[in-house]
mmCIF file of C-alpha atoms and ligand atoms in Angstrom:
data_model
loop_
_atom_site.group_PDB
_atom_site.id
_atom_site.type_symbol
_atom_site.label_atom_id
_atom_site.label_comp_id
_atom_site.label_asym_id
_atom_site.label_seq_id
_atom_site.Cartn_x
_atom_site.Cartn_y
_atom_site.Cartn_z
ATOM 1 C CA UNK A 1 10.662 6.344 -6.961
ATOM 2 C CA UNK A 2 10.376 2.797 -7.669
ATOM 3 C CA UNK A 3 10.308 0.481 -4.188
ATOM 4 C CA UNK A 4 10.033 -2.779 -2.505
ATOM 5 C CA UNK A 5 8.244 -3.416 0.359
ATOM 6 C CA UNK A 6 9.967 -6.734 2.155
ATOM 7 C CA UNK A 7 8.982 -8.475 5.133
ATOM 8 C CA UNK A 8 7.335 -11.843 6.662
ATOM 9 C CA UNK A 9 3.368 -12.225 6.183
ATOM 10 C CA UNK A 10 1.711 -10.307 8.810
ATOM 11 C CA UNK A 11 4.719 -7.588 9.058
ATOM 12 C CA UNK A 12 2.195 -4.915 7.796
ATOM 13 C CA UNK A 13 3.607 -4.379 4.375
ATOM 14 C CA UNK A 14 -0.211 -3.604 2.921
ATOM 15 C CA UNK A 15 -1.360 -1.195 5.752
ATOM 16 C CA UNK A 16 1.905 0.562 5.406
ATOM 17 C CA UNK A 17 2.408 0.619 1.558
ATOM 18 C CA UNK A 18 -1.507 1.809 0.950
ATOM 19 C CA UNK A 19 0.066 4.870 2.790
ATOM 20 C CA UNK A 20 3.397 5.450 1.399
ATOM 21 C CA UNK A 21 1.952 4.830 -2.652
ATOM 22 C CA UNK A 22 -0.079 7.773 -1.198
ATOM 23 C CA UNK A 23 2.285 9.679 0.155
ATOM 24 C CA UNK A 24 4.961 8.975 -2.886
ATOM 25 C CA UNK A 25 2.248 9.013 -5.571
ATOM 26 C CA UNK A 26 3.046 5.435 -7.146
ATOM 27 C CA UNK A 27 0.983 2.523 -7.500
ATOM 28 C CA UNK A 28 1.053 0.139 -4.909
ATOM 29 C CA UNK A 29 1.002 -2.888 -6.909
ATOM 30 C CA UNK A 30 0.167 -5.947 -4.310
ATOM 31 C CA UNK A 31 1.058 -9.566 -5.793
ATOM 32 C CA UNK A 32 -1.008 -11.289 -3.469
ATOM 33 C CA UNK A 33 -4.096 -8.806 -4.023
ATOM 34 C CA UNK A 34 -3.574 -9.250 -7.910
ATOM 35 C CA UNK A 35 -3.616 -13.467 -7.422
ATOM 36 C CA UNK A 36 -6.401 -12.776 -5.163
ATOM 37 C CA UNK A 37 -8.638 -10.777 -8.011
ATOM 38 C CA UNK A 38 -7.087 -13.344 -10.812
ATOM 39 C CA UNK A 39 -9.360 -16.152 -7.980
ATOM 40 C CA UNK A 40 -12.021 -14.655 -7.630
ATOM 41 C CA UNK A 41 -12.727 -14.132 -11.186
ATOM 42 C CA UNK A 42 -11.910 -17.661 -12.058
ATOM 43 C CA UNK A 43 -9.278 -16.429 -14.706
ATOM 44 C CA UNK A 44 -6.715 -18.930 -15.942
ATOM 45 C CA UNK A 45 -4.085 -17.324 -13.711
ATOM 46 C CA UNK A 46 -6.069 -17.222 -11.208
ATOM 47 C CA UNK A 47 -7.205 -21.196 -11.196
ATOM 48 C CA UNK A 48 -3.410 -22.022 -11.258
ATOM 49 C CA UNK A 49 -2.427 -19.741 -8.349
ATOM 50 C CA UNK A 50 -5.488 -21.249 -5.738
ATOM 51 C CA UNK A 51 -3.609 -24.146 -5.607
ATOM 52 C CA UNK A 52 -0.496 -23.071 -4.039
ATOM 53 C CA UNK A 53 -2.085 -19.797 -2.094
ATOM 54 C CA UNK A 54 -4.075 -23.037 -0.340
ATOM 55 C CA UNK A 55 -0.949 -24.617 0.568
ATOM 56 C CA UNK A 56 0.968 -21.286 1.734
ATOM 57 C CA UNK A 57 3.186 -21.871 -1.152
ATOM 58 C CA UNK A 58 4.508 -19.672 -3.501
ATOM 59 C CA UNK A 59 2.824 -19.599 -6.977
ATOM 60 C CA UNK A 60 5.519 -20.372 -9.522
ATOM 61 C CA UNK A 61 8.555 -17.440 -10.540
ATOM 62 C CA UNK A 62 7.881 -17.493 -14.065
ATOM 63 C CA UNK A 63 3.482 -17.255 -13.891
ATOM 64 C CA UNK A 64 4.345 -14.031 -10.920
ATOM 65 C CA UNK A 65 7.385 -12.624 -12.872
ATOM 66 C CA UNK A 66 4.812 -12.379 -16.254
ATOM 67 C CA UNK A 67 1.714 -10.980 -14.318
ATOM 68 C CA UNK A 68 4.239 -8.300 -12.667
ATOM 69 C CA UNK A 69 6.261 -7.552 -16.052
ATOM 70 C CA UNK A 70 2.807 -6.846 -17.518
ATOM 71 C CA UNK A 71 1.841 -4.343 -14.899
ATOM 72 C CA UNK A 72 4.974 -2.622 -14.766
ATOM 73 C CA UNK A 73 4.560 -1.635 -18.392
ATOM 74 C CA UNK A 74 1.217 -0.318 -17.410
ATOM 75 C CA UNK A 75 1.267 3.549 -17.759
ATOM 76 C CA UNK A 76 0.869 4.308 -14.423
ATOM 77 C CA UNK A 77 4.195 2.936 -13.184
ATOM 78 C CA UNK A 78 5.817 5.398 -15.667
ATOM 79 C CA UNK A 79 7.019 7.593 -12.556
ATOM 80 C CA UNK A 80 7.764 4.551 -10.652
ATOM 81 C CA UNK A 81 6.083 1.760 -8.099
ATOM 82 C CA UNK A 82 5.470 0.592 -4.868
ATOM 83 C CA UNK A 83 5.641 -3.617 -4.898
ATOM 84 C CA UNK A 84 4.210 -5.223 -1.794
ATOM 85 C CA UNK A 85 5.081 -8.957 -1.755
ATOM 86 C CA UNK A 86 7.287 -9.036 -4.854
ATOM 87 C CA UNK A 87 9.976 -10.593 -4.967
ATOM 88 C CA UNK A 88 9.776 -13.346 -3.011
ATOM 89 C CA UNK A 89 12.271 -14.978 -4.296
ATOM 90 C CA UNK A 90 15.851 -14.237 -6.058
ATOM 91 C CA UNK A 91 15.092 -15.569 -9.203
ATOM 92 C CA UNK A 92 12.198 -12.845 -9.107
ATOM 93 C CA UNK A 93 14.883 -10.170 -7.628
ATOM 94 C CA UNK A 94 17.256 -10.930 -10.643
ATOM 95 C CA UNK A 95 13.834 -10.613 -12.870
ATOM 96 C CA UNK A 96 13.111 -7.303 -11.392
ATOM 97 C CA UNK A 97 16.621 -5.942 -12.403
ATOM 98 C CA UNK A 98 16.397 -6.468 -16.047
ATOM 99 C CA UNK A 99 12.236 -4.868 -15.972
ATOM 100 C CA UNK A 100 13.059 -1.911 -13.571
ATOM 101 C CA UNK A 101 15.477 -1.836 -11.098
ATOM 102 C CA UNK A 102 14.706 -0.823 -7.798
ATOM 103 C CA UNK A 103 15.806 2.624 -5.857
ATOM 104 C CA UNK A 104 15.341 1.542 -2.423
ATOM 105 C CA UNK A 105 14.100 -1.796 -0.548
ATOM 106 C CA UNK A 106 12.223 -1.179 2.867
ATOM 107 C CA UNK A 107 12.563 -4.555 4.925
ATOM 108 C CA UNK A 108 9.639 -4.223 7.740
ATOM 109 C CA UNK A 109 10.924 -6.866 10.470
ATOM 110 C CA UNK A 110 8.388 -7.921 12.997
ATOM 111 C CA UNK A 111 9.679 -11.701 15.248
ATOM 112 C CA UNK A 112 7.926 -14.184 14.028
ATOM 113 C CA UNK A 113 6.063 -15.277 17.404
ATOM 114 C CA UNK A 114 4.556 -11.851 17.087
ATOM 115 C CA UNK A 115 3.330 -12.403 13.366
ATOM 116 C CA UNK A 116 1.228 -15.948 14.156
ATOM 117 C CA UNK A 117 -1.418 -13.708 16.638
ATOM 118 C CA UNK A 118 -1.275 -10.865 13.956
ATOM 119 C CA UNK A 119 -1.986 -13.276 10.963
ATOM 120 C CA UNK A 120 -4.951 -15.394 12.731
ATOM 121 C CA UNK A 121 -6.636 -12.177 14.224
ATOM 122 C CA UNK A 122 -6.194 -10.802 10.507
ATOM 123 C CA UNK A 123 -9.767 -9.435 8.832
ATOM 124 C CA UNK A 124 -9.651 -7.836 5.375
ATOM 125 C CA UNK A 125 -12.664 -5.472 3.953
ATOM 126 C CA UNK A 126 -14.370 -6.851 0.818
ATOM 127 C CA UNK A 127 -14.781 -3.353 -0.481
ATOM 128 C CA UNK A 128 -11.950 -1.317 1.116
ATOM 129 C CA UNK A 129 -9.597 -3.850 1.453
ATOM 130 C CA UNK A 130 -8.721 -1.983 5.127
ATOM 131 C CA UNK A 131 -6.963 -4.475 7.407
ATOM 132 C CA UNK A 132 -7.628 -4.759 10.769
ATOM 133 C CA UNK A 133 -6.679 -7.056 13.697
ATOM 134 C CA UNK A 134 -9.919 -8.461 15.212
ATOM 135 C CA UNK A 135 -9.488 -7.516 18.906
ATOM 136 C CA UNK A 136 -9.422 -4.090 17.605
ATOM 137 C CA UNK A 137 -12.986 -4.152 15.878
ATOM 138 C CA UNK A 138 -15.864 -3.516 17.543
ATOM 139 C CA UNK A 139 -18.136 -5.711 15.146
ATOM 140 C CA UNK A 140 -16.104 -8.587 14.117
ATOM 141 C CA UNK A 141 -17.599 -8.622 10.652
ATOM 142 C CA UNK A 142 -18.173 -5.360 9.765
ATOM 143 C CA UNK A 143 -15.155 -2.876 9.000
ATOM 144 C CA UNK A 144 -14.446 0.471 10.626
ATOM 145 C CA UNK A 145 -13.915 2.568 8.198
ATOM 146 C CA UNK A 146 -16.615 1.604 5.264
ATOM 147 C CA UNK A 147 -19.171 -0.409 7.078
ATOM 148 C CA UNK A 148 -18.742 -3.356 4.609
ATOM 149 C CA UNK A 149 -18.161 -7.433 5.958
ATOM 150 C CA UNK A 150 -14.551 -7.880 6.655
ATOM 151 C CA UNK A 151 -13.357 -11.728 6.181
ATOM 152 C CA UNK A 152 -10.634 -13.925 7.199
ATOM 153 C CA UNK A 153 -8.268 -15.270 4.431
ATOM 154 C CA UNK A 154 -8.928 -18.295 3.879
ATOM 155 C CA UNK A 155 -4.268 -18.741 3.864
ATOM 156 C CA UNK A 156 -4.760 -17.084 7.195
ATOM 157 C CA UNK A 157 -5.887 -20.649 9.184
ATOM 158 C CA UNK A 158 -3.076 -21.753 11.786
ATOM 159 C CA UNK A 159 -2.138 -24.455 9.617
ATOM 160 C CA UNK A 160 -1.317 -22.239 6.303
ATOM 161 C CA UNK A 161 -0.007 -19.439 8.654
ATOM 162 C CA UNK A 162 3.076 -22.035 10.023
ATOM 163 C CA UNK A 163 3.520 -23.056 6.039
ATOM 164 C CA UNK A 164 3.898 -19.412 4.654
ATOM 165 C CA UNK A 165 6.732 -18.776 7.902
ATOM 166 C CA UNK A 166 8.674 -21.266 7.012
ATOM 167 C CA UNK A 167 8.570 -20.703 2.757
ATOM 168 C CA UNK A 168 9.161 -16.914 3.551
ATOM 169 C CA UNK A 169 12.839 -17.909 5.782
ATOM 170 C CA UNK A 170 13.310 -20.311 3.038
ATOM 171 C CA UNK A 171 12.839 -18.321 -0.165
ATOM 172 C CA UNK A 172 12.293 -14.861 0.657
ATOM 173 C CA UNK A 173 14.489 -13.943 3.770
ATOM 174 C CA UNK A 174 17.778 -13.863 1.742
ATOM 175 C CA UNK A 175 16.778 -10.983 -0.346
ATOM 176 C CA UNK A 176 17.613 -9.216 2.717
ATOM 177 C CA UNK A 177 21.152 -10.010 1.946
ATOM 178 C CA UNK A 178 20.752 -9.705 -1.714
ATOM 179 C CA UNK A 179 19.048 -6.163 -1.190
ATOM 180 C CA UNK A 180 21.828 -5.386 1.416
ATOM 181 C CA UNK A 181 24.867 -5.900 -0.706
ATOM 182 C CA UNK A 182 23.603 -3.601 -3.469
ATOM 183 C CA UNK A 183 23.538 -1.280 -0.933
ATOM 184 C CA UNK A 184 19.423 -0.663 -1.128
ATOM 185 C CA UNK A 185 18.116 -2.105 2.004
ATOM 186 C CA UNK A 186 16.594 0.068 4.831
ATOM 187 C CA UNK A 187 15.407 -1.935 7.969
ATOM 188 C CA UNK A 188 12.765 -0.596 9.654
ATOM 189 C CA UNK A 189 11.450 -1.853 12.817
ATOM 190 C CA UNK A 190 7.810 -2.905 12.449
ATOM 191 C CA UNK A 191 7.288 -4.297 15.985
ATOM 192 C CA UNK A 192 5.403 -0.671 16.653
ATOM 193 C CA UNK A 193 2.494 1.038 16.559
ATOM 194 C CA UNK A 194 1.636 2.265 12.276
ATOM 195 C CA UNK A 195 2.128 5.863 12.703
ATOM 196 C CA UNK A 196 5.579 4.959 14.079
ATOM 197 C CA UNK A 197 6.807 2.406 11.714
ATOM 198 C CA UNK A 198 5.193 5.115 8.451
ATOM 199 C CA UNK A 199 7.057 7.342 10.248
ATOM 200 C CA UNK A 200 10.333 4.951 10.260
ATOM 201 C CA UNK A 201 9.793 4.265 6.435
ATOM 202 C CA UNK A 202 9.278 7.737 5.101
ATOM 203 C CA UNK A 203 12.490 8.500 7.416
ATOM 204 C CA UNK A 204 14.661 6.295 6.096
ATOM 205 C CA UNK A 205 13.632 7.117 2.135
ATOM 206 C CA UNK A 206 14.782 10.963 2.519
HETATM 207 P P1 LIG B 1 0.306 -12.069 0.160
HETATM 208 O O1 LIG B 1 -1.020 -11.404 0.099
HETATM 209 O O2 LIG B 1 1.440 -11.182 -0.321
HETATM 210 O O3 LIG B 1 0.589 -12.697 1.501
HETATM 211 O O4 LIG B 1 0.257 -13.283 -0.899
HETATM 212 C C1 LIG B 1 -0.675 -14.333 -0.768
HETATM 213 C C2 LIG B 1 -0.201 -15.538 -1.548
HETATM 214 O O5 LIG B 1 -0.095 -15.210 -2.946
HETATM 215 C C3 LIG B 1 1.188 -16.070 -1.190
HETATM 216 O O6 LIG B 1 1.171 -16.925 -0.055
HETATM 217 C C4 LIG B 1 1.583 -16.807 -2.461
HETATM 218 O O7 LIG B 1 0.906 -18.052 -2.575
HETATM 219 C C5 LIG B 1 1.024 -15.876 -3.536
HETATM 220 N N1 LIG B 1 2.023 -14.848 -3.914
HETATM 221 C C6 LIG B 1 1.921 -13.506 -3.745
HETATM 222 N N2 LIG B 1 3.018 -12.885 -4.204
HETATM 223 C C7 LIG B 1 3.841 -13.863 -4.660
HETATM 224 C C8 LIG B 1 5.150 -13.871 -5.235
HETATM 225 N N3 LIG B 1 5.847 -12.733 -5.430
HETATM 226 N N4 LIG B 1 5.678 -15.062 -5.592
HETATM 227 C C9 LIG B 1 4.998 -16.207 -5.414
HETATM 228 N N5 LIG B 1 3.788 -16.284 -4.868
HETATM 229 C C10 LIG B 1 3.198 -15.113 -4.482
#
């Protein structure tokens, strides 16, 4: 089964694909955890991508479509993949279709007033990478499940937050028509609680 998860920043695309690449046994391949490893080692991909992850801009089609061709040839993705935050754009969507095509496109749609609270309460685990919202932890630096520091992104500031909204109705919002006219596009309503909305997506795939 290859798949896209779609959706605004803060719709819950991680949470939810860590559990259907599970569920489906495929990779869940996560652009923006892949730019985030490429930083923190200091790699050359990684230097050029800071820049515009500071901003809450996208990083360039042709540096993600190269880093995600690579990993798709990886031999893990031989029975398929799970790709959380790519495409973001229909230049990458058009790229996708000549590397591997798609099966299915799960849209997660959350209103946006509801996605500023979720992105500035957002902590992510160092070691798991769990992601939790803050009012929901009982130590604010420590994480729930592993007992290692959880941090705020540092794209995850108000000002970054309003930035990413407006590139993702800009550049990323009309895949939904794209997606929709080739007849691959299940919206799922991600204004719920998790078990609900894995629920909703492993629905809508049978
Ligand atoms: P995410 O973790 O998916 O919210 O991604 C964090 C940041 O990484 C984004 O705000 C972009 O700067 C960059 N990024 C991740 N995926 C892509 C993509 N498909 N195209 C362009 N930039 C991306």
């Amino acid at each position: 089964m290859k798949l896209i998860f779609l959706g605004p920043p803060g719709a819950g695309k991680g949470t939810q694909a860590a559990g259907v690449s599970a569920n489906l046994r495929v990779p869940h391949i996560s652009t923006g955890d892949m730019f985030r490893n490429a930083v923190n080692n200091k790699t050359p991909t990684g230097v050029e991508a800071k820049r515009y992850m500071d901003a809450g801009q996208l990083v360039p089609d042709s540096v993600v479509i190269a880093m995600v061709k690579e990993r798709l040839s990886e031999p893990d993705c031989a029975n398929g993949y799970l790709l959380d935050g790519f495409p973001r754009t229909v230049e990458q969507a058009e790229a996708l279709e000549g590397i591997s095509a798609p099966d299915a496109v799960i849209d997660i749609e959350v209103p946006d007033e509801r996605l500023f609270d979720r992105l500035t309460g957002r902590r992510v685990c160092k070691a798991c990478r769990g992601t939790y919202h803050i009012s929901k932890l009982a130590n604010e630096t420590v994480c729930p499940v592993c007992g290692n520091e959880v941090y705020q992104r540092d794209d995850d500031k108000p000002e970054t937050i309003t930035k990413r909204l407006q590139v993702y109705h800009e550049a990323t919002a009309p895949l939904i028509g794209y997606y929709e006219a080739k007849g691959k596009l299940n919206r799922i309503d991600g204004d719920r609680n998790l078990e609900d909305v894995f629920k909703a997506i492993l629905a809508s795939l049978e």
